[in-house]
DNA sequence: TTGAAAGCGATACCAG
DNA sequence: CTGGTATCGCTTTCAA
């Protein structure tokens, strides 16, 4: 049997109320004597209070649910780590849930987390979010912060890194280095996300009066294989191009592999850019010029924001956070003057 | 206020006992009528039972704690994913804790998880485990499965992949391809783990009557930078060697970078091997020959084993699991006959 | 400075 | 087939 507050009370010849005071450091006006006595008994028995019982009363579990597609996706460990660090420093813990971009699984997890009485949730939606699940957050009245994949939803706090601006920056960088025919490898067609990246591409071209060539836009899948496939299609095309902007690093790496296979020199013959700045881009050859999202920071700030909301810190928190992407110049772009 | 079992009972004009029966599908002999009525009320109010309250009675939270050094280390997402999948399919959830190889942090997490009343823990120790923390598992009587970094501890179940055998396999592979002077880049000196890998190296040499040359053994840090540094030291050495076996992939990649910097051809001039088969090794050039640990499987089986123990499934489970490492041949080893 | 007792939201046992 | 009630381990008034 578990050693409980009752047992301590009995052994110390005091009431459980007194023990509770010691546990919670409510010492104002307590005899040092009894305090010491109780503390000793607790230590002797390795007593650890049950947060279960406590939570029943306080209505707080200090647990936050993290819902995301797949921790194996190299994008997410950073988010999780940031979130966990923040959680830890505020006295919270995280329950991790992988949805595999499957709305059914996602729904189940939301329900489970509600059951577990989490204080809040951090949520990166499936690629094709369904409204039913989004409603769930509101219906269950669980404070939630959306991360990265933002769904237009008026009143739910969110944090993400500006994808349009990021892609704009890197395409502008290509243009400034003399590239005019710039191909584009996009992610999933079906997804409503990262259209913003495509927009960034278009707006950069437009700013420099470069006509948009639809033939140079290919549809990948955010995976290595997709990048490879798209690159192959591009090469088999008759169109001319000197650079390829990819919507994420994995596809850029896939594209790079294809170019290597075909003995095409990067960046001398064709330049490549990625997006996300995953570690991988530092060990390919050449290293891939890309856009860094402040991933860790996103996770950290998401958690901080959530905790503030949970605790109703009254200073009205800014609950729509947009972080700035950063251009990370490496070696995969042929530069004017090289 | 939360909508509870009481509210349902009131609204349905039944006792909470009856409602509880519905919640738990104990239908044997219950009027379909009341069942339906209750079900409807539950649906109408989006009722979700509080597992907190339930756990207080059942003494089960269906939560498992995962303690590991750092989810950002590319080795761990696979473990976590495997563990989470298994947990999910048995109706459990996981709380994730990053220790940063810091025993203090680790201790705190163990205590917190005890507080949260997790049903069990999966534990990858810090590089330098301290006995005090190991005792904690026993003292708190929380079922625990040790993963990957195994501490000699008689009675605690564990699962890992045989490091000695893995390193033996890959060094033997080098030898069979004509290499005789094989350098070795080890991990942390202080760590008690992966001595087994070094043993594997030695036993392979010994089997083929190759004398051990201590000058060819360098001490890294399991990181890219350490691999790079060690490689540099090796090159500055006067000793001859044709191959370098690294204790993990990151160091192998670091070593590879150094060789690239020095314009030394891999594998033509020097062969490199890694260990772990992280995704990275497929995108370096050349791709790195390495040893694959069944990472996902390790996580999955660890969780399965733990859950069996938690549920005291009476079939005496085999609670010492050793998995077989696999040689994954890629392009970083110069082969006899090439 | 301390204690008694109510109550958090469920489960489970014993009655009827 | 259904209800009453003790109970889980703790926090929190209110009194003393």
XYZ file of C-alpha atoms (C1' of nucleotides) in Angstrom:
708
model
C 0.000 0.000 0.000
C 1.035 3.526 -0.676
C 2.343 5.559 2.210
C -0.033 8.482 2.493
C -0.595 11.724 4.262
C -2.709 9.832 6.755
C 0.113 7.544 7.717
C 2.352 10.505 8.290
C -0.278 12.200 10.411
C -0.710 9.117 12.535
C 3.001 8.590 13.006
C 3.512 12.239 13.939
C 0.448 12.473 16.091
C -0.909 15.430 14.210
C -3.805 15.978 11.855
C -3.542 15.509 8.133
C -4.235 19.216 7.767
C -0.982 19.945 9.510
C 0.885 17.550 7.310
C -0.670 19.136 4.287
C 0.655 22.476 5.443
C 4.146 21.105 5.560
C 3.848 19.508 2.153
C 2.775 22.801 0.675
C 5.208 24.962 2.586
C 2.493 26.943 4.263
C 4.610 27.640 7.234
C 3.285 30.953 8.419
C 2.880 30.337 12.052
C 3.816 26.728 12.515
C 5.998 25.395 15.208
C 9.368 24.525 13.850
C 9.208 21.478 16.000
C 6.241 19.782 14.363
C 7.481 20.874 11.001
C 10.792 19.158 11.570
C 9.141 16.086 12.946
C 6.878 15.730 9.948
C 9.671 16.439 7.500
C 11.718 13.686 9.066
C 8.958 11.153 8.806
C 8.419 12.070 5.188
C 12.071 11.602 4.415
C 12.275 8.366 6.306
C 9.519 6.843 4.219
C 10.480 8.458 0.904
C 7.109 10.045 0.906
C 6.007 11.605 -2.353
C 2.552 13.158 -2.420
C 0.125 11.963 -5.066
C -0.506 14.701 -7.555
C -3.538 12.712 -8.591
C -5.302 13.475 -5.361
C -4.057 17.022 -5.384
C -5.239 17.582 -8.931
C -8.717 16.458 -8.063
C -9.027 19.410 -5.785
C -6.944 22.051 -7.452
C -8.292 21.227 -10.905
C -4.788 21.413 -12.233
C -2.627 18.547 -13.407
C 0.385 20.517 -14.570
C 0.390 18.355 -17.632
C 0.298 19.725 -21.150
C -0.591 17.601 -24.149
C 1.525 17.849 -27.283
C -0.189 16.779 -30.470
C 1.944 16.569 -33.555
C 2.210 14.485 -36.709
C 5.382 12.502 -36.060
C 8.319 12.962 -33.749
C 10.405 11.159 -36.366
C 9.991 14.060 -38.711
C 13.212 15.976 -38.096
C 11.293 19.177 -37.659
C 9.575 18.137 -34.458
C 12.193 17.105 -31.943
C 13.261 20.740 -31.771
C 9.729 21.888 -31.143
C 9.216 19.244 -28.515
C 12.487 20.021 -26.835
C 11.685 23.725 -26.691
C 8.249 23.005 -25.331
C 9.544 20.567 -22.783
C 12.200 22.941 -21.533
C 9.666 25.691 -21.052
C 7.241 23.293 -19.421
C 9.897 22.010 -17.100
C 10.952 25.429 -15.969
C 7.366 26.308 -15.101
C 6.727 23.040 -13.326
C 4.810 21.271 -16.062
C 5.203 17.995 -17.890
C 4.250 16.940 -21.380
C 2.348 14.034 -22.836
C 3.427 13.337 -26.388
C 1.017 12.217 -29.106
C 1.837 11.298 -32.716
C -1.063 11.628 -35.116
C 0.626 10.485 -38.335
C -1.399 13.191 -40.020
C -4.422 11.043 -39.441
C -7.473 13.021 -38.290
C -9.035 9.961 -36.705
C -6.006 9.364 -34.530
C -5.879 13.020 -33.771
C -9.446 13.058 -32.592
C -8.861 10.121 -30.314
C -5.870 11.847 -28.786
C -7.775 15.034 -28.135
C -10.391 13.025 -26.284
C -7.802 11.107 -24.322
C -6.034 14.284 -23.278
C -9.318 15.717 -22.128
C -9.864 12.589 -20.074
C -6.427 12.937 -18.588
C -7.381 16.460 -17.589
C -4.399 18.163 -19.166
C -4.224 21.856 -18.389
C -3.683 22.740 -22.006
C -2.542 21.524 -25.364
C -0.012 22.427 -27.980
C -1.219 21.469 -31.352
C 0.284 21.037 -34.774
C -2.545 19.957 -36.985
C -2.583 17.184 -39.521
C -1.850 18.295 -43.076
C -5.537 18.285 -43.790
C -7.202 19.434 -40.644
C -10.853 18.680 -40.214
C -13.138 21.191 -38.691
C -14.646 18.645 -36.329
C -11.370 18.289 -34.495
C -10.809 22.009 -34.313
C -14.202 22.399 -32.690
C -13.181 19.851 -30.112
C -10.713 22.220 -28.500
C -13.371 24.802 -27.952
C -16.046 22.374 -26.931
C -13.823 20.838 -24.318
C -12.675 24.269 -23.244
C -9.032 23.243 -23.158
C -6.623 26.126 -23.640
C -4.697 25.405 -26.807
C -1.904 26.995 -28.755
C -1.559 26.160 -32.425
C 1.970 25.743 -33.677
C 3.442 25.949 -37.147
C 0.491 24.763 -39.159
C -1.990 27.479 -38.548
C -5.626 27.079 -39.253
C -7.646 30.201 -39.708
C -9.473 30.232 -36.484
C -10.226 33.638 -35.159
C -9.795 33.117 -31.490
C -7.234 30.395 -30.946
C -3.740 31.607 -30.054
C -0.985 30.552 -32.365
C 2.672 30.794 -33.121
C 4.407 30.211 -36.381
C 7.239 31.396 -38.539
C 6.323 33.490 -41.519
C 6.611 31.145 -44.477
C 5.866 33.698 -47.122
C 8.604 35.939 -45.877
C 11.050 33.077 -45.588
C 10.587 31.890 -49.132
C 10.640 35.459 -50.320
C 14.006 35.998 -48.692
C 15.663 32.984 -50.211
C 14.252 33.495 -53.696
C 15.274 37.118 -53.530
C 18.735 35.928 -52.601
C 18.761 33.728 -55.705
C 17.644 36.607 -57.863
C 20.209 38.943 -56.410
C 22.833 36.427 -57.367
C 21.814 36.531 -60.976
C 19.291 33.719 -61.183
C 16.238 34.369 -63.312
C 14.877 30.981 -64.267
C 14.073 29.575 -60.871
C 12.193 26.329 -60.589
C 10.113 25.486 -57.549
C 9.410 22.195 -55.849
C 6.329 22.457 -53.711
C 4.969 20.179 -51.001
C 1.674 18.424 -50.968
C -0.935 19.688 -53.301
C -3.752 18.807 -50.993
C -2.355 20.617 -48.021
C -3.658 24.017 -47.216
C -0.390 24.913 -45.539
C 2.719 26.393 -47.000
C 0.787 27.927 -49.799
C 2.374 30.831 -48.071
C 5.780 29.616 -49.164
C 4.626 29.438 -52.741
C 3.291 32.932 -52.348
C 6.662 34.065 -51.118
C 8.216 32.598 -54.249
C 5.746 34.363 -56.469
C 6.034 37.679 -54.747
C 9.815 37.640 -54.990
C 9.630 36.986 -58.723
C 7.056 39.666 -59.085
C 9.059 42.216 -57.169
C 11.905 41.766 -59.643
C 9.638 41.628 -62.654
C 10.416 38.058 -63.479
C 7.507 36.371 -65.205
C 6.090 33.335 -63.475
C 6.604 30.115 -65.440
C 4.101 27.503 -64.303
C 6.067 24.769 -66.057
C 8.810 25.179 -63.534
C 6.598 24.444 -60.557
C 6.437 20.835 -59.462
C 4.515 19.101 -56.770
C 6.456 16.954 -54.296
C 5.540 15.436 -50.969
C 7.899 16.976 -48.417
C 9.949 13.810 -48.602
C 13.306 12.940 -50.041
C 11.752 10.749 -52.681
C 9.477 13.515 -53.858
C 12.370 15.903 -54.260
C 14.222 13.333 -56.254
C 11.282 12.621 -58.468
C 10.524 16.277 -59.111
C 14.126 17.002 -59.923
C 14.072 14.197 -62.426
C 10.973 15.595 -64.070
C 12.555 19.015 -64.160
C 15.649 17.670 -65.862
C 13.606 15.826 -68.432
C 11.825 19.037 -69.184
C 12.956 21.218 -72.020
C 12.705 24.396 -69.975
C 15.819 26.224 -68.929
C 16.519 26.941 -65.293
C 19.555 27.690 -63.202
C 18.172 27.271 -59.709
C 15.605 25.249 -57.800
C 13.905 26.447 -54.665
C 12.454 23.640 -52.571
C 9.751 23.937 -49.983
C 11.731 21.948 -47.480
C 15.183 20.569 -46.914
C 14.334 16.932 -47.391
C 13.153 17.585 -50.908
C 16.202 19.734 -51.550
C 18.378 16.842 -50.477
C 16.420 14.515 -52.707
C 16.892 16.907 -55.593
C 20.576 17.091 -54.810
C 20.861 13.339 -54.895
C 19.274 13.252 -58.318
C 21.672 15.883 -59.574
C 24.567 13.903 -58.177
C 23.264 10.790 -59.891
C 23.162 12.665 -63.167
C 26.644 14.083 -62.558
C 25.339 17.610 -62.617
C 27.466 19.951 -60.532
C 25.858 21.840 -57.700
C 26.002 24.775 -57.537
C 28.109 25.367 -60.627
C 25.466 24.127 -63.024
C 22.373 24.244 -60.940
C 21.750 25.926 -57.610
C 19.520 24.421 -54.952
C 17.869 25.894 -51.903
C 16.052 24.216 -49.071
C 13.858 25.335 -46.252
C 13.996 24.507 -42.529
C 17.723 24.256 -41.914
C 17.618 20.763 -40.555
C 20.946 19.410 -39.436
C 21.212 17.313 -42.543
C 21.827 20.336 -44.708
C 25.219 20.777 -43.063
C 26.534 17.407 -44.058
C 25.486 17.156 -47.642
C 27.996 18.305 -50.185
C 27.586 21.032 -50.941
C 25.955 22.256 -47.775
C 22.533 23.527 -48.598
C 21.582 27.176 -48.389
C 18.288 27.315 -46.626
C 15.910 29.163 -44.367
C 16.100 28.618 -40.660
C 12.973 28.650 -38.637
C 13.594 29.276 -34.978
C 12.266 25.838 -34.176
C 13.335 25.518 -30.591
C 12.126 29.016 -29.913
C 8.775 28.218 -31.468
C 8.304 25.288 -29.140
C 9.537 27.230 -26.163
C 7.409 30.279 -26.786
C 4.365 28.220 -27.602
C 4.627 26.575 -24.231
C 5.269 29.842 -22.435
C 2.263 31.414 -24.072
C 0.103 28.445 -23.236
C 1.133 28.452 -19.617
C 0.405 32.136 -19.343
C -3.045 31.525 -20.727
C -3.615 28.575 -18.434
C -2.672 30.656 -15.442
C -4.687 33.596 -16.633
C -1.799 35.908 -15.980
C -3.762 39.023 -16.264
C -1.364 41.024 -18.318
C -3.117 40.632 -21.631
C -0.697 38.399 -23.466
C -0.033 38.758 -27.120
C -1.454 35.510 -28.325
C -0.648 35.704 -31.992
C 3.067 35.290 -32.408
C 4.785 35.366 -35.752
C 8.489 34.654 -35.781
C 10.985 35.798 -38.350
C 12.693 33.243 -40.604
C 16.368 33.634 -41.237
C 18.381 33.112 -44.396
C 21.274 30.744 -43.798
C 23.795 31.011 -46.580
C 25.855 27.918 -47.269
C 27.259 26.482 -50.461
C 24.493 25.328 -52.741
C 23.871 28.578 -54.568
C 26.087 29.818 -57.353
C 26.835 33.414 -56.593
C 27.221 36.303 -58.936
C 30.908 36.851 -59.326
C 31.955 33.336 -58.305
C -17.762 23.749 -13.701
C -17.058 20.337 -15.049
C -19.999 18.213 -16.062
C -19.712 15.103 -13.936
C -21.176 11.721 -13.375
C -23.425 13.266 -10.755
C -24.946 15.678 -13.189
C -25.681 12.871 -15.564
C -27.274 10.849 -12.807
C -29.469 13.745 -11.806
C -30.550 14.508 -15.334
C -31.336 10.870 -16.013
C -32.986 10.216 -12.687
C -30.739 7.311 -11.896
C -27.944 6.696 -9.436
C -24.343 7.441 -10.208
C -23.684 3.734 -9.890
C -25.870 3.140 -12.896
C -24.130 5.836 -14.877
C -20.796 4.349 -13.956
C -21.962 1.045 -15.359
C -22.701 2.666 -18.671
C -19.376 4.466 -18.755
C -17.579 1.213 -18.211
C -19.711 -0.868 -20.516
C -20.814 -3.185 -17.768
C -24.022 -3.951 -19.485
C -24.800 -7.419 -18.261
C -28.396 -7.068 -17.341
C -29.198 -3.413 -17.835
C -32.283 -2.091 -19.451
C -31.527 -0.876 -22.912
C -33.783 2.005 -22.149
C -31.797 3.552 -19.325
C -28.595 2.796 -21.141
C -29.754 4.727 -24.160
C -31.037 7.553 -22.058
C -27.748 7.931 -20.255
C -25.728 7.613 -23.422
C -27.728 10.405 -24.958
C -27.182 12.732 -22.071
C -23.495 12.013 -22.170
C -23.324 12.785 -25.846
C -25.409 15.891 -25.479
C -22.996 17.349 -22.959
C -19.792 16.049 -24.550
C -19.181 14.198 -21.360
C -15.711 12.774 -20.888
C -15.006 10.965 -17.616
C -12.112 12.189 -15.536
C -9.377 9.638 -15.502
C -8.010 11.429 -12.465
C -10.891 10.320 -10.357
C -10.813 6.894 -11.874
C -7.113 6.536 -11.270
C -7.510 7.328 -7.606
C -9.499 4.185 -7.196
C -8.024 1.855 -9.753
C -4.455 2.836 -8.856
C -3.668 3.001 -12.530
C -3.042 6.090 -14.598
C -2.207 4.416 -17.890
C 0.664 6.804 -18.176
C 4.247 5.715 -18.712
C 7.200 8.006 -18.101
C 9.995 8.131 -20.660
C 13.315 9.328 -19.344
C 16.028 9.924 -21.867
C 18.958 12.273 -22.422
C 17.715 14.389 -25.292
C 15.026 13.961 -27.894
C 17.169 16.100 -30.196
C 19.750 13.374 -30.323
C 18.808 11.637 -33.571
C 18.854 8.295 -31.865
C 15.880 8.961 -29.641
C 12.945 9.975 -31.783
C 12.864 6.416 -33.096
C 12.844 4.971 -29.603
C 10.136 7.371 -28.524
C 8.054 6.680 -31.567
C 8.279 2.941 -31.046
C 7.397 3.313 -27.408
C 4.516 5.635 -28.123
C 3.056 3.347 -30.754
C 3.141 0.410 -28.400
C 1.735 2.499 -25.580
C -1.043 3.778 -27.766
C -2.068 0.364 -28.915
C -2.346 -0.842 -25.324
C -4.222 2.242 -24.166
C -1.343 4.075 -22.546
C 0.164 7.508 -22.944
C 3.688 8.754 -22.421
C 5.220 11.635 -20.532
C 8.517 12.676 -22.051
C 11.492 13.855 -19.981
C 14.864 15.088 -21.242
C 17.689 14.763 -18.754
C 20.541 16.273 -20.791
C 22.681 13.577 -19.235
C 22.429 15.463 -16.013
C 21.891 13.192 -12.997
C 20.344 16.020 -10.979
C 17.702 16.648 -13.602
C 17.185 12.948 -13.910
C 16.555 12.589 -10.229
C 14.030 15.376 -10.241
C 12.186 13.729 -13.112
C 12.040 10.393 -11.388
C 10.476 12.070 -8.381
C 8.019 13.988 -10.507
C 6.951 10.880 -12.348
C 6.408 9.157 -9.041
C 4.241 12.066 -7.974
C 2.271 11.829 -11.168
C 1.697 8.186 -10.365
C 2.890 6.805 -13.663
C 2.347 3.085 -14.014
C 5.891 2.521 -15.145
C 8.969 4.049 -16.639
C 11.215 3.520 -19.597
C 14.668 4.671 -18.819
C 17.784 5.468 -20.753
C 20.302 6.514 -18.203
C 22.628 9.460 -18.299
C 26.099 8.678 -19.604
C 27.359 8.519 -16.073
C 24.584 6.994 -14.074
C 24.658 7.478 -10.375
C 23.650 4.722 -8.085
C 21.383 6.964 -6.061
C 19.062 7.407 -9.011
C 19.054 3.735 -9.814
C 18.002 3.001 -6.267
C 15.123 5.402 -6.708
C 13.324 3.083 -9.094
C 13.371 0.301 -6.617
C 12.595 2.451 -3.627
C 9.573 3.925 -5.328
C 8.575 0.511 -6.581
C 7.861 1.754 -10.065
C 8.170 -0.922 -12.736
C 10.957 0.155 -15.032
C 12.557 -1.085 -18.205
C 16.064 0.046 -19.009
C 16.760 0.815 -22.619
C 19.983 0.959 -24.568
C 22.303 2.106 -21.863
C 22.263 -0.792 -19.516
C 23.468 -0.611 -16.008
C 24.423 -3.826 -14.356
C 21.517 -4.212 -12.099
C 20.548 -7.748 -11.455
C 16.834 -7.495 -11.279
C 15.734 -4.653 -13.522
C 14.413 -5.703 -16.919
C 16.204 -4.282 -19.905
C 16.440 -4.219 -23.634
C 19.378 -3.268 -25.755
C 21.170 -4.091 -28.931
C 24.391 -6.000 -28.610
C 27.127 -3.424 -29.088
C 30.008 -5.822 -28.918
C 28.535 -7.950 -31.632
C 27.739 -4.926 -33.770
C 31.232 -3.528 -33.690
C 32.626 -6.982 -34.199
C 30.591 -7.393 -37.352
C 31.669 -4.162 -38.931
C 35.333 -4.502 -38.042
C 35.271 -8.030 -39.318
C 33.799 -6.659 -42.515
C 36.712 -4.237 -42.776
C 39.201 -7.009 -42.204
C 37.548 -9.256 -44.733
C 37.965 -6.480 -47.236
C 41.663 -6.360 -46.737
C 42.050 -3.760 -44.032
C 44.620 -4.445 -41.366
C 45.523 -1.102 -39.848
C 42.192 -0.062 -38.487
C 41.958 3.028 -36.327
C 39.182 3.467 -33.798
C 37.373 6.566 -32.619
C 35.690 5.908 -29.305
C 33.072 7.865 -27.415
C 33.386 9.385 -24.028
C 36.128 8.121 -21.857
C 34.176 8.614 -18.699
C 31.189 6.682 -19.869
C 30.821 3.136 -18.799
C 28.735 2.366 -21.867
C 29.870 1.217 -25.230
C 32.974 -0.226 -23.780
C 31.235 -3.134 -25.348
C 31.787 -1.611 -28.761
C 35.449 -1.245 -28.083
C 35.468 -4.843 -26.985
C 33.882 -5.805 -30.248
C 36.661 -4.010 -32.069
C 39.309 -5.769 -30.075
C 37.784 -9.175 -30.400
C 37.511 -8.837 -34.159
C 41.179 -7.917 -34.417
C 42.062 -10.739 -32.142
C 40.079 -13.280 -34.097
C 42.088 -12.423 -37.194
C 45.383 -12.227 -35.347
C 45.838 -8.540 -35.917
C 47.839 -6.946 -33.136
C 46.129 -4.162 -31.247
C 47.800 -0.780 -31.753
C 46.837 1.551 -28.927
C 48.114 4.538 -30.870
C 45.270 4.140 -33.288
C 42.581 4.490 -30.651
C 41.275 7.981 -30.047
C 38.754 9.354 -27.662
C 35.896 11.445 -29.050
C 32.639 12.629 -27.585
C 29.913 11.058 -29.698
C 29.587 14.362 -31.493
C 30.469 15.597 -34.924
C 33.138 17.861 -33.584
C 34.814 15.055 -31.697
C 34.961 12.899 -34.803
C 36.520 15.741 -36.693
C 39.069 16.414 -34.014
C 40.052 12.777 -33.655
C 40.395 12.383 -37.375
C 42.685 15.357 -37.422
C 44.831 13.884 -34.689
C 44.949 10.612 -36.552
C 46.112 12.295 -39.706
C 48.796 14.188 -37.898
C 50.014 10.916 -36.497
C 52.785 9.048 -38.163
C 51.013 5.723 -37.906
C 49.682 4.050 -41.018
C 46.051 3.098 -41.283
C 43.600 2.405 -44.067
C 40.328 2.458 -42.201
C 38.663 4.121 -39.238
C 35.858 2.559 -37.249
C 33.805 5.079 -35.303
C 31.648 4.385 -32.319
C 28.774 6.314 -33.768
C 27.627 7.889 -36.999
C 27.973 11.471 -35.932
C 31.670 11.022 -35.269
C 32.020 9.155 -38.542
C 30.465 12.101 -40.308
C 32.773 14.459 -38.489
C 35.731 12.336 -39.519
C 34.450 12.340 -43.069
C 34.260 16.114 -43.055
C 37.845 16.365 -41.949
C 38.937 14.005 -44.689
C 37.023 16.087 -47.197
C 38.669 19.221 -45.883
C 42.043 17.604 -46.385
C 41.059 16.399 -49.839
C 41.538 12.806 -48.865
C 39.349 10.475 -50.889
C 36.909 8.249 -49.066
C 36.922 5.339 -49.421
C 39.714 5.127 -51.975
C 42.381 6.360 -49.589
C 40.742 5.865 -46.252
C 37.663 3.876 -45.339
C 35.231 4.998 -42.660
C 32.541 3.185 -40.749
C 29.885 4.489 -38.439
C 27.468 3.011 -35.996
C 23.720 3.529 -35.567
C 22.577 4.006 -39.148
C 20.997 7.368 -38.582
C 19.340 8.869 -41.594
C 22.255 11.229 -42.100
C 24.507 8.434 -43.235
C 22.451 8.109 -46.404
C 23.004 11.644 -47.559
C 26.691 12.083 -46.988
C 28.922 11.319 -49.879
C 29.931 8.655 -49.797
C 27.099 7.066 -47.874
C 28.476 5.609 -44.713
C 28.652 1.892 -44.055
C 27.362 1.389 -40.573
C 25.571 -0.803 -38.084
C 21.827 -0.548 -37.742
C 20.264 -0.961 -34.394
C 16.592 -1.813 -34.537
C 15.740 1.450 -32.854
C 12.019 1.563 -33.367
C 11.768 -2.044 -32.359
C 13.743 -1.359 -29.217
C 11.301 1.348 -28.191
C 8.319 -0.735 -29.126
C 9.454 -3.860 -27.357
C 10.570 -1.963 -24.294
C 7.086 -0.568 -23.948
C 5.441 -3.907 -24.596
C 7.606 -5.543 -21.990
C 6.911 -2.799 -19.494
C 3.177 -3.012 -19.994
C 3.269 -6.760 -19.535
C 5.102 -6.285 -16.278
C 2.735 -3.563 -15.146
C -0.219 -5.796 -15.809
C 1.463 -8.771 -14.221
C 0.522 -10.932 -17.159
C 1.296 -14.149 -15.527
C 3.090 -15.813 -18.343
C 6.606 -15.275 -17.061
C 7.895 -12.743 -19.534
C 11.433 -12.776 -20.748
C 12.618 -9.541 -19.256
C 16.126 -9.419 -20.590
C 15.967 -8.712 -24.272
C 19.025 -8.417 -26.448
C 18.485 -7.452 -30.054
C 20.749 -8.202 -32.959
C 22.575 -5.378 -34.730
C 22.734 -5.461 -38.494
C 25.541 -4.552 -40.851
C 24.388 -2.040 -43.442
C 26.821 -1.897 -46.307
C 27.001 1.374 -48.171
C 29.858 3.168 -49.887
C 32.417 4.286 -47.337
C 34.526 1.155 -47.248
C 37.059 0.292 -49.901
C 36.420 -3.282 -50.841
C 38.880 -5.949 -51.756
C 38.792 -6.118 -55.517
C 37.455 -2.640 -56.111
C -0.557 26.906 15.956
C -3.540 23.005 15.045
C -7.729 19.993 14.028
C -12.315 18.393 12.043
C -14.791 17.691 8.248
C -16.429 18.548 3.555
C -15.517 17.441 -0.957
C -12.991 16.587 -5.695
C -15.255 12.614 -9.485
C -15.090 8.445 -10.071
C -15.348 2.900 -8.738
C -16.929 -1.114 -6.362
C -19.233 -3.681 -3.093
C -23.298 -4.967 -0.924
C -28.295 -4.634 -0.841
C -32.651 -4.932 -2.502
C -31.789 -4.397 -13.015
C -30.742 -0.402 -9.841
C -29.339 2.325 -5.654
C -26.661 3.598 -1.441
C -22.381 4.429 0.284
C -17.540 3.884 1.508
C -13.392 5.075 -0.475
C -9.114 6.802 -3.059
C -5.290 10.882 -1.078
C -5.286 15.148 -0.801
C -6.694 20.596 -0.137
C -9.321 23.887 2.039
C -12.361 26.418 4.878
C -13.881 27.198 9.531
C -13.232 26.666 14.394
C -10.865 26.191 18.337
